[in-house]
Amino acid sequence: MGEKQVVKGNFATAVAAKLARVDVVPAYPITPSTLFPEQISEYVANGEMDVELLLTESEHSAMSAAIGASAAGARVATATASQGLKLMSEMLFIASGMRLPIVAAIGNRALSAPINIWADHSDSMAERDSGWMQFYAETNQDALDLMLMAFKIAEDHRVLLPAMVGLDAFVLTHTMEGVDVPLQKEVDEFLPPYKPKYTLDVNNPMTFGAFGTPAHYPEFRYQQWDAMWKATDVIDEVFAEFEKKFGRKYEKVSEYMTDDADIIFVTMGSTSGTARAAVRRLRERGIKVGTAKVTVFRPFPFEHIKRLASRAKVLAILDRAVSQGYGGPLFADISGALINEKERPILLNFIIGLGGRDITFSDFDEIADVSMKALEKGEAGWPIHWVNLRTDLLGGGD
C-alpha cells in the first residue's frame, strides 16, 4: 500500500514522473504548469530523483531536447500549457513521426488573444492531429495514474507514440486534492525500465526522421496511423493491469446513470464531476439524464461512443474548446463516429467554460432544457449552443 497525500495536480504529475524513474526532463516554465519542473528540481536538489533536468530557453527547445533524449533511449517527460504547447507544435509532429514515447503533462489553458491563463481545452485540442495520444484527467488522482499508464502505453513496441495527459488549469493544477500515491516498488513492477526498440548509437549508426520522398512518405504516415489504432487495445490492456495492481478502474469512456437515460451529457476533464452531481439533481426533477466522461480522446473511442449513442435519444456534447467556423472538436468527432449508423440520437453541441468560466448547475439546467426541447421536436435544429454568455459584453447597436 502507498500513502495518501493532499497535493496539487501539477505536484501529482511530478510525483508520477519520479515514480516512473524518468531519465530526462527538459522544461521551460509557463503558467499553469511551472510547478512541474519546480518540483522536479526540488527532487534533484534533495537527492530524491536521479534525472537530467534541462532548463531550456523556450518550449520549442524543451521538446527538441525531449526528442534527442528519447531517441538516445531515455525515458522522457515534460510539461507545458497553452502558448507553450503551441510553440512546441512543430516538434510535436516530429516526436510522433519519429515514434518517440515522450509523455507530457498539459495544464489545459486557453489560448491568446486575449491573454487568458485559465482552463479550457483549446491548447491540446489544437494538437489533436499531431499524432500524440491524448488522455484527459478529471481529478488529481487521474493525473498521477494516467501519467504512469501513459509511459507504459507509449513505450509498448506495438505503439511507440508520444502521449499527453491534460489536466484543467487551476481547477486541477493548483487545487489540493487527496491522492493515493503508490509505493515505488509497486510502480517498478507495473512499469519496468524503458527498453527502446531503436536508439541513437555511435556503434550502430542509424537515422531518425530521415528525408521522406513521395515514394515513401505515405507508408510512414500509414504506420503511424496504424500504431495509433493498435494503441486502442494496448490502452485496454494497461487499464486492466493497472486496476488489478492498484485497484483503480479506468475506461476510455466511463458512464454514470446512462442505462435508462434519454439525454446523456458527454464531457471531458474536470467538468465531469460537476456533470454527475448535476445529473443527480436533474433526476430529482424527474428528468431522465445520464453522463459519460471521455478519458481517451486519441485514439478516438469509436466503439464506446457508438454503444453510448445506441441507448440515448439525445447526446448533449460539452466542449471546452471551439473550432472557429464549426463547433466543438469533441462534437465534430462524435458526429463523425456516428455518421454511418442507421439510427442515431439527436446530437447537440454546447460550448462551455472557455477561458476558465465556471461551469455550474444552472449551466446544466440550460443544457437539459435545450436537449428536452430538441427531443420534443424530434430534431436538433441548429445544433451548436453557447452556454452562459454574458450578453452585456457582446455589444451590438451601430
mmCIF file of C-alpha atoms in Angstrom:
data_model
loop_
_atom_site.group_PDB
_atom_site.id
_atom_site.type_symbol
_atom_site.label_atom_id
_atom_site.label_comp_id
_atom_site.label_asym_id
_atom_site.label_seq_id
_atom_site.Cartn_x
_atom_site.Cartn_y
_atom_site.Cartn_z
ATOM 1 C CA MET A 1 0.000 0.000 0.000
ATOM 2 C CA GLY A 2 1.129 3.527 -0.742
ATOM 3 C CA GLU A 3 0.242 6.673 1.141
ATOM 4 C CA LYS A 4 -2.441 9.324 0.920
ATOM 5 C CA GLN A 5 -1.137 12.793 0.105
ATOM 6 C CA VAL A 6 -3.046 16.039 -0.350
ATOM 7 C CA VAL A 7 -1.412 17.635 -3.380
ATOM 8 C CA LYS A 8 -1.934 19.934 -6.334
ATOM 9 C CA GLY A 9 -2.425 18.428 -9.781
ATOM 10 C CA ASN A 10 0.966 19.629 -11.013
ATOM 11 C CA PHE A 11 2.594 18.020 -7.998
ATOM 12 C CA ALA A 12 0.783 14.766 -8.792
ATOM 13 C CA THR A 13 2.250 14.698 -12.310
ATOM 14 C CA ALA A 14 5.735 15.383 -10.916
ATOM 15 C CA VAL A 15 5.276 12.535 -8.421
ATOM 16 C CA ALA A 16 4.309 10.306 -11.349
ATOM 17 C CA ALA A 17 7.482 11.269 -13.221
ATOM 18 C CA LYS A 18 9.531 10.466 -10.128
ATOM 19 C CA LEU A 19 7.796 7.113 -9.636
ATOM 20 C CA ALA A 20 8.321 6.329 -13.332
ATOM 21 C CA ARG A 21 12.071 6.863 -12.825
ATOM 22 C CA VAL A 22 12.221 9.328 -15.698
ATOM 23 C CA ASP A 23 15.750 9.848 -17.050
ATOM 24 C CA VAL A 24 15.426 13.307 -18.636
ATOM 25 C CA VAL A 25 13.078 16.252 -18.030
ATOM 26 C CA PRO A 26 13.558 19.137 -20.488
ATOM 27 C CA ALA A 27 11.358 22.047 -19.439
ATOM 28 C CA TYR A 28 10.552 25.713 -19.806
ATOM 29 C CA PRO A 29 8.211 27.278 -17.233
ATOM 30 C CA ILE A 30 4.758 28.517 -18.186
ATOM 31 C CA THR A 31 1.638 29.145 -16.125
ATOM 32 C CA PRO A 32 -0.095 26.937 -15.003
ATOM 33 C CA SER A 33 2.464 24.132 -15.460
ATOM 34 C CA THR A 34 5.514 25.695 -13.803
ATOM 35 C CA LEU A 35 5.156 23.683 -10.612
ATOM 36 C CA PHE A 36 6.098 20.511 -12.533
ATOM 37 C CA PRO A 37 9.730 21.494 -13.297
ATOM 38 C CA GLU A 38 9.943 23.286 -9.924
ATOM 39 C CA GLN A 39 9.056 20.089 -8.114
ATOM 40 C CA ILE A 40 11.425 18.025 -10.260
ATOM 41 C CA SER A 41 14.214 20.493 -9.406
ATOM 42 C CA GLU A 42 13.430 20.063 -5.713
ATOM 43 C CA TYR A 43 13.646 16.288 -6.085
ATOM 44 C CA VAL A 44 17.046 16.698 -7.771
ATOM 45 C CA ALA A 45 18.299 19.075 -5.073
ATOM 46 C CA ASN A 46 17.160 16.704 -2.329
ATOM 47 C CA GLY A 47 18.739 13.702 -3.999
ATOM 48 C CA GLU A 48 15.326 12.039 -4.333
ATOM 49 C CA MET A 49 15.474 11.717 -8.117
ATOM 50 C CA ASP A 50 18.301 10.734 -10.462
ATOM 51 C CA VAL A 51 17.260 12.719 -13.502
ATOM 52 C CA GLU A 52 18.773 15.124 -16.006
ATOM 53 C CA LEU A 53 16.758 18.338 -15.656
ATOM 54 C CA LEU A 54 17.360 20.517 -18.710
ATOM 55 C CA LEU A 55 16.210 24.115 -18.305
ATOM 56 C CA THR A 56 15.858 25.311 -21.872
ATOM 57 C CA GLU A 57 15.332 28.743 -23.418
ATOM 58 C CA SER A 58 11.854 28.001 -24.821
ATOM 59 C CA GLU A 59 9.186 25.348 -25.118
ATOM 60 C CA HIS A 60 10.319 24.658 -28.683
ATOM 61 C CA SER A 61 13.779 23.885 -27.300
ATOM 62 C CA ALA A 62 12.303 21.786 -24.496
ATOM 63 C CA MET A 63 10.528 19.491 -26.945
ATOM 64 C CA SER A 64 13.608 19.448 -29.200
ATOM 65 C CA ALA A 65 15.670 18.263 -26.233
ATOM 66 C CA ALA A 66 12.999 15.713 -25.366
ATOM 67 C CA ILE A 67 13.216 14.331 -28.893
ATOM 68 C CA GLY A 68 17.001 13.998 -28.720
ATOM 69 C CA ALA A 69 16.922 12.356 -25.312
ATOM 70 C CA SER A 70 14.174 9.926 -26.264
ATOM 71 C CA ALA A 71 15.940 8.998 -29.485
ATOM 72 C CA ALA A 72 19.002 8.195 -27.383
ATOM 73 C CA GLY A 73 16.949 5.733 -25.330
ATOM 74 C CA ALA A 74 15.953 7.806 -22.306
ATOM 75 C CA ARG A 75 12.558 7.840 -20.633
ATOM 76 C CA VAL A 76 11.454 11.449 -21.038
ATOM 77 C CA ALA A 77 8.772 13.646 -19.509
ATOM 78 C CA THR A 78 7.952 17.322 -19.714
ATOM 79 C CA ALA A 79 5.115 19.717 -19.004
ATOM 80 C CA THR A 80 3.668 22.792 -20.665
ATOM 81 C CA ALA A 81 0.453 24.654 -21.389
ATOM 82 C CA SER A 82 -1.335 26.954 -23.800
ATOM 83 C CA GLN A 83 1.072 29.115 -25.834
ATOM 84 C CA GLY A 84 3.919 26.883 -24.706
ATOM 85 C CA LEU A 85 2.274 23.881 -26.311
ATOM 86 C CA LYS A 86 1.735 25.931 -29.453
ATOM 87 C CA LEU A 87 5.416 26.881 -29.529
ATOM 88 C CA MET A 88 6.164 23.160 -29.314
ATOM 89 C CA SER A 89 3.764 22.389 -32.157
ATOM 90 C CA GLU A 90 6.362 21.896 -34.879
ATOM 91 C CA MET A 91 8.303 19.496 -32.692
ATOM 92 C CA LEU A 92 5.199 17.573 -31.565
ATOM 93 C CA PHE A 93 4.744 16.288 -35.095
ATOM 94 C CA ILE A 94 8.418 15.354 -35.271
ATOM 95 C CA ALA A 95 8.296 13.472 -31.960
ATOM 96 C CA SER A 96 5.342 11.442 -33.169
ATOM 97 C CA GLY A 97 6.726 10.895 -36.665
ATOM 98 C CA MET A 98 9.965 9.602 -35.134
ATOM 99 C CA ARG A 99 7.873 7.270 -32.914
ATOM 100 C CA LEU A 100 9.285 8.543 -29.620
ATOM 101 C CA PRO A 101 7.305 7.688 -26.438
ATOM 102 C CA ILE A 102 7.628 11.065 -24.681
ATOM 103 C CA VAL A 103 4.997 11.872 -22.045
ATOM 104 C CA ALA A 104 3.868 15.450 -21.419
ATOM 105 C CA ALA A 105 1.613 16.841 -18.704
ATOM 106 C CA ILE A 106 -0.512 19.612 -20.211
ATOM 107 C CA GLY A 107 -2.061 22.185 -17.900
ATOM 108 C CA ASN A 108 -5.005 22.815 -20.210
ATOM 109 C CA ARG A 109 -5.253 26.576 -20.602
ATOM 110 C CA ALA A 110 -6.948 28.940 -23.044
ATOM 111 C CA LEU A 111 -5.033 30.361 -25.989
ATOM 112 C CA SER A 112 -4.380 34.045 -26.643
ATOM 113 C CA ALA A 113 -5.544 36.546 -27.734
ATOM 114 C CA PRO A 114 -6.833 37.928 -25.431
ATOM 115 C CA ILE A 115 -4.357 36.696 -22.833
ATOM 116 C CA ASN A 116 -6.003 34.211 -20.506
ATOM 117 C CA ILE A 117 -4.372 31.821 -18.046
ATOM 118 C CA TRP A 118 -7.446 29.818 -17.037
ATOM 119 C CA ALA A 119 -8.843 26.450 -18.068
ATOM 120 C CA ASP A 120 -10.097 25.286 -21.374
ATOM 121 C CA HIS A 121 -9.028 22.627 -23.856
ATOM 122 C CA SER A 122 -8.116 24.869 -26.788
ATOM 123 C CA ASP A 123 -4.389 24.156 -26.495
ATOM 124 C CA SER A 124 -4.367 20.358 -26.658
ATOM 125 C CA MET A 125 -7.370 20.195 -28.995
ATOM 126 C CA ALA A 126 -5.407 22.276 -31.488
ATOM 127 C CA GLU A 127 -2.815 19.447 -31.470
ATOM 128 C CA ARG A 128 -5.236 16.557 -31.876
ATOM 129 C CA ASP A 129 -3.821 15.745 -35.325
ATOM 130 C CA SER A 130 -0.183 15.784 -34.205
ATOM 131 C CA GLY A 131 -0.003 12.025 -33.656
ATOM 132 C CA TRP A 132 0.111 12.214 -29.858
ATOM 133 C CA MET A 133 -2.193 10.092 -27.754
ATOM 134 C CA GLN A 134 -4.408 12.267 -25.564
ATOM 135 C CA PHE A 135 -5.725 11.483 -22.084
ATOM 136 C CA TYR A 136 -7.829 13.889 -20.002
ATOM 137 C CA ALA A 137 -7.865 13.842 -16.189
ATOM 138 C CA GLU A 138 -10.938 14.605 -14.114
ATOM 139 C CA THR A 139 -9.068 14.642 -10.786
ATOM 140 C CA ASN A 140 -5.530 14.897 -9.448
ATOM 141 C CA GLN A 141 -5.637 11.138 -8.866
ATOM 142 C CA ASP A 142 -6.371 10.718 -12.562
ATOM 143 C CA ALA A 143 -3.436 12.978 -13.404
ATOM 144 C CA LEU A 144 -0.991 10.812 -11.466
ATOM 145 C CA ASP A 145 -2.411 7.499 -12.655
ATOM 146 C CA LEU A 146 -2.759 8.484 -16.303
ATOM 147 C CA MET A 147 0.840 9.732 -16.371
ATOM 148 C CA LEU A 148 2.063 6.357 -15.134
ATOM 149 C CA MET A 149 -0.099 4.469 -17.605
ATOM 150 C CA ALA A 150 0.861 6.806 -20.447
ATOM 151 C CA PHE A 151 4.508 5.722 -20.165
ATOM 152 C CA LYS A 152 3.584 2.044 -20.300
ATOM 153 C CA ILE A 153 1.255 2.541 -23.275
ATOM 154 C CA ALA A 154 3.579 4.834 -25.203
ATOM 155 C CA GLU A 155 6.614 2.580 -24.732
ATOM 156 C CA ASP A 156 4.831 -0.581 -25.863
ATOM 157 C CA HIS A 157 6.523 -1.688 -29.081
ATOM 158 C CA ARG A 158 3.127 -2.038 -30.731
ATOM 159 C CA VAL A 159 2.628 1.685 -30.184
ATOM 160 C CA LEU A 160 5.793 3.795 -29.773
ATOM 161 C CA LEU A 161 3.949 7.095 -29.864
ATOM 162 C CA PRO A 162 4.114 10.089 -27.503
ATOM 163 C CA ALA A 163 1.284 10.893 -25.110
ATOM 164 C CA MET A 164 -0.094 13.966 -23.395
ATOM 165 C CA VAL A 165 -2.106 13.985 -20.193
ATOM 166 C CA GLY A 166 -4.371 17.014 -19.851
ATOM 167 C CA LEU A 167 -5.362 18.487 -16.501
ATOM 168 C CA ASP A 168 -7.503 21.599 -16.315
ATOM 169 C CA ALA A 169 -5.657 24.792 -15.424
ATOM 170 C CA PHE A 170 -6.061 25.829 -11.773
ATOM 171 C CA VAL A 171 -9.145 23.612 -11.344
ATOM 172 C CA LEU A 172 -6.662 20.738 -11.051
ATOM 173 C CA THR A 173 -3.140 22.120 -11.494
ATOM 174 C CA HIS A 174 -3.350 24.390 -8.435
ATOM 175 C CA THR A 175 -6.086 22.726 -6.370
ATOM 176 C CA MET A 176 -5.275 20.442 -3.443
ATOM 177 C CA GLU A 177 -6.906 17.018 -3.531
ATOM 178 C CA GLY A 178 -6.340 13.738 -1.792
ATOM 179 C CA VAL A 179 -4.270 11.380 -3.932
ATOM 180 C CA ASP A 180 -3.221 7.785 -3.294
ATOM 181 C CA VAL A 181 0.484 7.644 -4.130
ATOM 182 C CA PRO A 182 1.640 4.088 -4.835
ATOM 183 C CA LEU A 183 4.852 2.625 -3.479
ATOM 184 C CA GLN A 184 7.941 2.804 -5.666
ATOM 185 C CA LYS A 185 8.214 -0.985 -5.574
ATOM 186 C CA GLU A 186 4.676 -1.336 -6.927
ATOM 187 C CA VAL A 187 5.325 1.119 -9.747
ATOM 188 C CA ASP A 188 8.587 -0.639 -10.647
ATOM 189 C CA GLU A 189 6.656 -3.882 -11.013
ATOM 190 C CA PHE A 190 3.998 -2.185 -13.156
ATOM 191 C CA LEU A 191 6.381 -0.043 -15.200
ATOM 192 C CA PRO A 192 9.767 -1.684 -15.804
ATOM 193 C CA PRO A 193 12.721 0.259 -17.260
ATOM 194 C CA TYR A 194 12.244 1.537 -20.794
ATOM 195 C CA LYS A 195 13.738 -0.743 -23.432
ATOM 196 C CA PRO A 196 13.770 1.197 -26.709
ATOM 197 C CA LYS A 197 13.451 -0.655 -29.977
ATOM 198 C CA TYR A 198 15.866 1.681 -31.744
ATOM 199 C CA THR A 199 18.294 4.235 -30.318
ATOM 200 C CA LEU A 200 20.923 6.674 -31.475
ATOM 201 C CA ASP A 201 24.144 4.723 -31.005
ATOM 202 C CA VAL A 202 27.586 5.682 -32.342
ATOM 203 C CA ASN A 203 28.472 1.994 -32.534
ATOM 204 C CA ASN A 204 25.371 1.182 -34.565
ATOM 205 C CA PRO A 205 24.560 4.335 -36.569
ATOM 206 C CA MET A 206 21.054 4.939 -37.843
ATOM 207 C CA THR A 207 18.978 7.895 -38.960
ATOM 208 C CA PHE A 208 15.852 9.194 -37.234
ATOM 209 C CA GLY A 209 13.469 11.467 -39.120
ATOM 210 C CA ALA A 210 15.092 10.875 -42.493
ATOM 211 C CA PHE A 211 14.081 12.656 -45.687
ATOM 212 C CA GLY A 212 10.787 11.151 -46.860
ATOM 213 C CA THR A 213 10.174 11.354 -50.572
ATOM 214 C CA PRO A 214 6.767 10.779 -52.174
ATOM 215 C CA ALA A 215 7.925 7.222 -52.826
ATOM 216 C CA HIS A 216 7.991 6.528 -49.076
ATOM 217 C CA TYR A 217 6.140 9.236 -47.136
ATOM 218 C CA PRO A 218 2.592 7.746 -47.271
ATOM 219 C CA GLU A 219 3.844 4.451 -45.831
ATOM 220 C CA PHE A 220 5.468 6.260 -42.906
ATOM 221 C CA ARG A 221 2.180 8.020 -42.183
ATOM 222 C CA TYR A 222 0.225 4.781 -42.521
ATOM 223 C CA GLN A 223 2.481 3.050 -39.996
ATOM 224 C CA GLN A 224 1.995 5.941 -37.582
ATOM 225 C CA TRP A 225 -1.780 5.825 -38.123
ATOM 226 C CA ASP A 226 -1.796 2.041 -37.647
ATOM 227 C CA ALA A 227 0.176 2.339 -34.406
ATOM 228 C CA MET A 228 -2.412 4.757 -33.041
ATOM 229 C CA TRP A 229 -5.151 2.197 -33.674
ATOM 230 C CA LYS A 230 -3.055 -0.563 -32.119
ATOM 231 C CA ALA A 231 -2.842 1.668 -29.066
ATOM 232 C CA THR A 232 -6.591 1.128 -28.615
ATOM 233 C CA ASP A 233 -6.057 -2.463 -27.469
ATOM 234 C CA VAL A 234 -2.891 -1.617 -25.552
ATOM 235 C CA ILE A 235 -4.779 1.031 -23.573
ATOM 236 C CA ASP A 236 -7.410 -1.540 -22.579
ATOM 237 C CA GLU A 237 -4.665 -3.963 -21.511
ATOM 238 C CA VAL A 238 -2.819 -1.368 -19.455
ATOM 239 C CA PHE A 239 -6.010 -0.031 -17.855
ATOM 240 C CA ALA A 240 -6.925 -3.595 -16.824
ATOM 241 C CA GLU A 241 -3.428 -4.283 -15.470
ATOM 242 C CA PHE A 242 -3.466 -1.014 -13.540
ATOM 243 C CA GLU A 243 -6.813 -1.847 -11.945
ATOM 244 C CA LYS A 244 -5.563 -5.279 -10.917
ATOM 245 C CA LYS A 245 -2.379 -3.799 -9.449
ATOM 246 C CA PHE A 246 -3.675 -0.623 -7.800
ATOM 247 C CA GLY A 247 -7.449 -1.119 -7.546
ATOM 248 C CA ARG A 248 -8.462 1.956 -9.538
ATOM 249 C CA LYS A 249 -10.528 1.422 -12.667
ATOM 250 C CA TYR A 250 -10.149 3.460 -15.844
ATOM 251 C CA GLU A 251 -12.133 3.293 -19.055
ATOM 252 C CA LYS A 252 -11.831 5.151 -22.333
ATOM 253 C CA VAL A 253 -15.405 6.314 -21.792
ATOM 254 C CA SER A 254 -16.994 5.890 -18.360
ATOM 255 C CA GLU A 255 -20.740 6.181 -17.844
ATOM 256 C CA TYR A 256 -22.962 7.324 -14.986
ATOM 257 C CA MET A 257 -26.721 6.670 -14.776
ATOM 258 C CA THR A 258 -26.971 6.120 -18.526
ATOM 259 C CA ASP A 259 -28.944 2.839 -18.616
ATOM 260 C CA ASP A 260 -32.365 4.474 -18.869
ATOM 261 C CA ALA A 261 -31.292 7.996 -19.826
ATOM 262 C CA ASP A 262 -32.987 9.831 -22.680
ATOM 263 C CA ILE A 263 -30.373 12.589 -22.546
ATOM 264 C CA ILE A 264 -26.683 11.881 -21.965
ATOM 265 C CA PHE A 265 -24.157 14.630 -21.268
ATOM 266 C CA VAL A 266 -20.727 13.895 -22.773
ATOM 267 C CA THR A 267 -17.836 15.608 -21.004
ATOM 268 C CA MET A 268 -14.061 15.632 -20.639
ATOM 269 C CA GLY A 269 -11.815 16.724 -17.794
ATOM 270 C CA SER A 270 -12.840 18.295 -14.503
ATOM 271 C CA THR A 271 -16.320 19.176 -15.805
ATOM 272 C CA SER A 272 -17.208 15.510 -15.446
ATOM 273 C CA GLY A 273 -17.613 15.627 -11.662
ATOM 274 C CA THR A 274 -19.964 18.589 -11.902
ATOM 275 C CA ALA A 275 -21.909 16.709 -14.570
ATOM 276 C CA ARG A 276 -22.519 13.736 -12.282
ATOM 277 C CA ALA A 277 -23.769 15.993 -9.495
ATOM 278 C CA ALA A 278 -26.000 17.821 -11.996
ATOM 279 C CA VAL A 279 -27.424 14.505 -13.192
ATOM 280 C CA ARG A 280 -28.451 13.613 -9.644
ATOM 281 C CA ARG A 281 -30.209 16.977 -9.242
ATOM 282 C CA LEU A 282 -31.985 16.680 -12.587
ATOM 283 C CA ARG A 283 -33.073 13.126 -11.757
ATOM 284 C CA GLU A 284 -34.777 14.504 -8.643
ATOM 285 C CA ARG A 285 -36.838 16.644 -11.011
ATOM 286 C CA GLY A 286 -37.827 13.532 -12.973
ATOM 287 C CA ILE A 287 -35.575 14.261 -15.973
ATOM 288 C CA LYS A 288 -34.001 11.076 -17.317
ATOM 289 C CA VAL A 289 -30.419 12.151 -17.820
ATOM 290 C CA GLY A 290 -27.044 10.479 -17.523
ATOM 291 C CA THR A 291 -23.480 11.449 -18.249
ATOM 292 C CA ALA A 292 -20.405 9.943 -19.878
ATOM 293 C CA LYS A 293 -16.786 11.001 -19.404
ATOM 294 C CA VAL A 294 -14.304 10.714 -22.258
ATOM 295 C CA THR A 295 -10.867 9.976 -20.801
ATOM 296 C CA VAL A 296 -9.148 8.874 -24.019
ATOM 297 C CA PHE A 297 -9.581 11.294 -26.894
ATOM 298 C CA ARG A 298 -6.785 9.967 -29.113
ATOM 299 C CA PRO A 299 -7.066 7.281 -30.288
ATOM 300 C CA PHE A 300 -10.727 8.168 -30.567
ATOM 301 C CA PRO A 301 -13.015 5.665 -28.775
ATOM 302 C CA PHE A 302 -15.347 4.932 -31.697
ATOM 303 C CA GLU A 303 -16.875 1.739 -30.348
ATOM 304 C CA HIS A 304 -17.558 3.204 -26.915
ATOM 305 C CA ILE A 305 -19.271 6.213 -28.447
ATOM 306 C CA LYS A 306 -21.396 4.006 -30.702
ATOM 307 C CA ARG A 307 -22.551 1.910 -27.733
ATOM 308 C CA LEU A 308 -23.333 5.053 -25.793
ATOM 309 C CA ALA A 309 -25.304 6.543 -28.674
ATOM 310 C CA SER A 310 -27.320 3.359 -29.168
ATOM 311 C CA ARG A 311 -29.033 3.937 -25.808
ATOM 312 C CA ALA A 312 -29.606 7.684 -25.878
ATOM 313 C CA LYS A 313 -32.203 9.853 -27.568
ATOM 314 C CA VAL A 314 -30.042 12.973 -27.216
ATOM 315 C CA LEU A 315 -26.281 13.296 -26.832
ATOM 316 C CA ALA A 316 -25.508 16.694 -25.298
ATOM 317 C CA ILE A 317 -21.806 17.116 -26.057
ATOM 318 C CA LEU A 318 -19.929 19.649 -23.942
ATOM 319 C CA ASP A 319 -16.819 21.209 -25.472
ATOM 320 C CA ARG A 320 -14.386 23.354 -23.515
ATOM 321 C CA ALA A 321 -12.911 24.460 -26.853
ATOM 322 C CA VAL A 322 -14.234 25.727 -30.160
ATOM 323 C CA SER A 323 -13.157 25.154 -33.744
ATOM 324 C CA GLN A 324 -13.809 28.547 -35.320
ATOM 325 C CA GLY A 325 -16.195 28.231 -38.240
ATOM 326 C CA TYR A 326 -17.558 24.921 -36.973
ATOM 327 C CA GLY A 327 -18.291 23.993 -33.367
ATOM 328 C CA GLY A 328 -16.559 21.950 -30.702
ATOM 329 C CA PRO A 329 -13.921 19.338 -31.636
ATOM 330 C CA LEU A 330 -15.449 16.622 -29.433
ATOM 331 C CA PHE A 331 -18.805 17.266 -31.105
ATOM 332 C CA ALA A 332 -17.180 17.014 -34.533
ATOM 333 C CA ASP A 333 -15.528 13.695 -33.743
ATOM 334 C CA ILE A 334 -18.634 12.168 -32.174
ATOM 335 C CA SER A 335 -20.687 13.293 -35.164
ATOM 336 C CA GLY A 336 -18.180 11.633 -37.480
ATOM 337 C CA ALA A 337 -18.179 8.443 -35.436
ATOM 338 C CA LEU A 338 -21.954 8.115 -35.842
ATOM 339 C CA ILE A 339 -22.301 9.235 -39.447
ATOM 340 C CA ASN A 340 -22.945 5.733 -40.836
ATOM 341 C CA GLU A 341 -25.178 4.495 -38.021
ATOM 342 C CA LYS A 342 -28.702 3.704 -39.230
ATOM 343 C CA GLU A 343 -30.204 5.028 -36.034
ATOM 344 C CA ARG A 344 -28.507 7.725 -34.049
ATOM 345 C CA PRO A 345 -29.570 10.147 -31.357
ATOM 346 C CA ILE A 346 -30.019 13.879 -31.754
ATOM 347 C CA LEU A 347 -26.577 15.452 -31.442
ATOM 348 C CA LEU A 348 -26.289 18.804 -29.702
ATOM 349 C CA ASN A 349 -23.123 20.777 -29.015
ATOM 350 C CA PHE A 350 -22.607 23.088 -26.056
ATOM 351 C CA ILE A 351 -19.592 25.414 -25.976
ATOM 352 C CA ILE A 352 -18.946 25.972 -22.300
ATOM 353 C CA GLY A 353 -16.377 27.130 -19.763
ATOM 354 C CA LEU A 354 -13.979 28.824 -22.173
ATOM 355 C CA GLY A 355 -11.193 30.781 -20.546
ATOM 356 C CA GLY A 356 -11.939 29.276 -17.158
ATOM 357 C CA ARG A 357 -15.522 30.494 -16.782
ATOM 358 C CA ASP A 358 -17.165 28.439 -14.040
ATOM 359 C CA ILE A 359 -19.386 25.556 -15.115
ATOM 360 C CA THR A 360 -22.376 25.451 -12.776
ATOM 361 C CA PHE A 361 -25.595 23.549 -12.116
ATOM 362 C CA SER A 362 -27.530 26.322 -13.849
ATOM 363 C CA ASP A 363 -25.489 25.656 -16.978
ATOM 364 C CA PHE A 364 -26.537 22.013 -16.885
ATOM 365 C CA ASP A 365 -30.141 23.106 -16.338
ATOM 366 C CA GLU A 366 -29.872 25.147 -19.537
ATOM 367 C CA ILE A 367 -28.296 22.233 -21.413
ATOM 368 C CA ALA A 368 -31.052 19.908 -20.202
ATOM 369 C CA ASP A 369 -33.763 22.398 -21.244
ATOM 370 C CA VAL A 370 -32.342 22.766 -24.758
ATOM 371 C CA SER A 371 -31.990 18.991 -25.025
ATOM 372 C CA MET A 372 -35.575 18.350 -23.904
ATOM 373 C CA LYS A 373 -36.920 20.861 -26.423
ATOM 374 C CA ALA A 374 -34.980 19.136 -29.197
ATOM 375 C CA LEU A 375 -36.336 15.803 -28.005
ATOM 376 C CA GLU A 376 -39.906 17.127 -28.084
ATOM 377 C CA LYS A 377 -39.426 18.451 -31.621
ATOM 378 C CA GLY A 378 -37.622 15.309 -32.751
ATOM 379 C CA GLU A 379 -34.778 17.277 -34.316
ATOM 380 C CA ALA A 380 -31.716 19.277 -33.339
ATOM 381 C CA GLY A 381 -32.352 22.408 -35.345
ATOM 382 C CA TRP A 382 -29.174 24.466 -35.200
ATOM 383 C CA PRO A 383 -27.029 22.117 -33.062
ATOM 384 C CA ILE A 384 -24.404 24.476 -31.650
ATOM 385 C CA HIS A 385 -25.184 26.403 -28.466
ATOM 386 C CA TRP A 386 -23.003 28.727 -26.394
ATOM 387 C CA VAL A 387 -23.718 28.364 -22.685
ATOM 388 C CA ASN A 388 -23.692 31.183 -20.141
ATOM 389 C CA LEU A 389 -22.678 34.001 -22.465
ATOM 390 C CA ARG A 390 -22.775 37.487 -20.939
ATOM 391 C CA THR A 391 -24.945 39.355 -23.389
ATOM 392 C CA ASP A 392 -23.973 42.652 -21.765
ATOM 393 C CA LEU A 393 -20.442 42.139 -23.107
ATOM 394 C CA LEU A 394 -21.436 41.216 -26.646
ATOM 395 C CA GLY A 395 -22.168 44.755 -27.749
ATOM 396 C CA GLY A 396 -24.419 45.499 -30.669
ATOM 397 C CA GLY A 397 -26.037 48.620 -31.962
ATOM 398 C CA ASP A 398 -24.234 50.571 -34.696
#
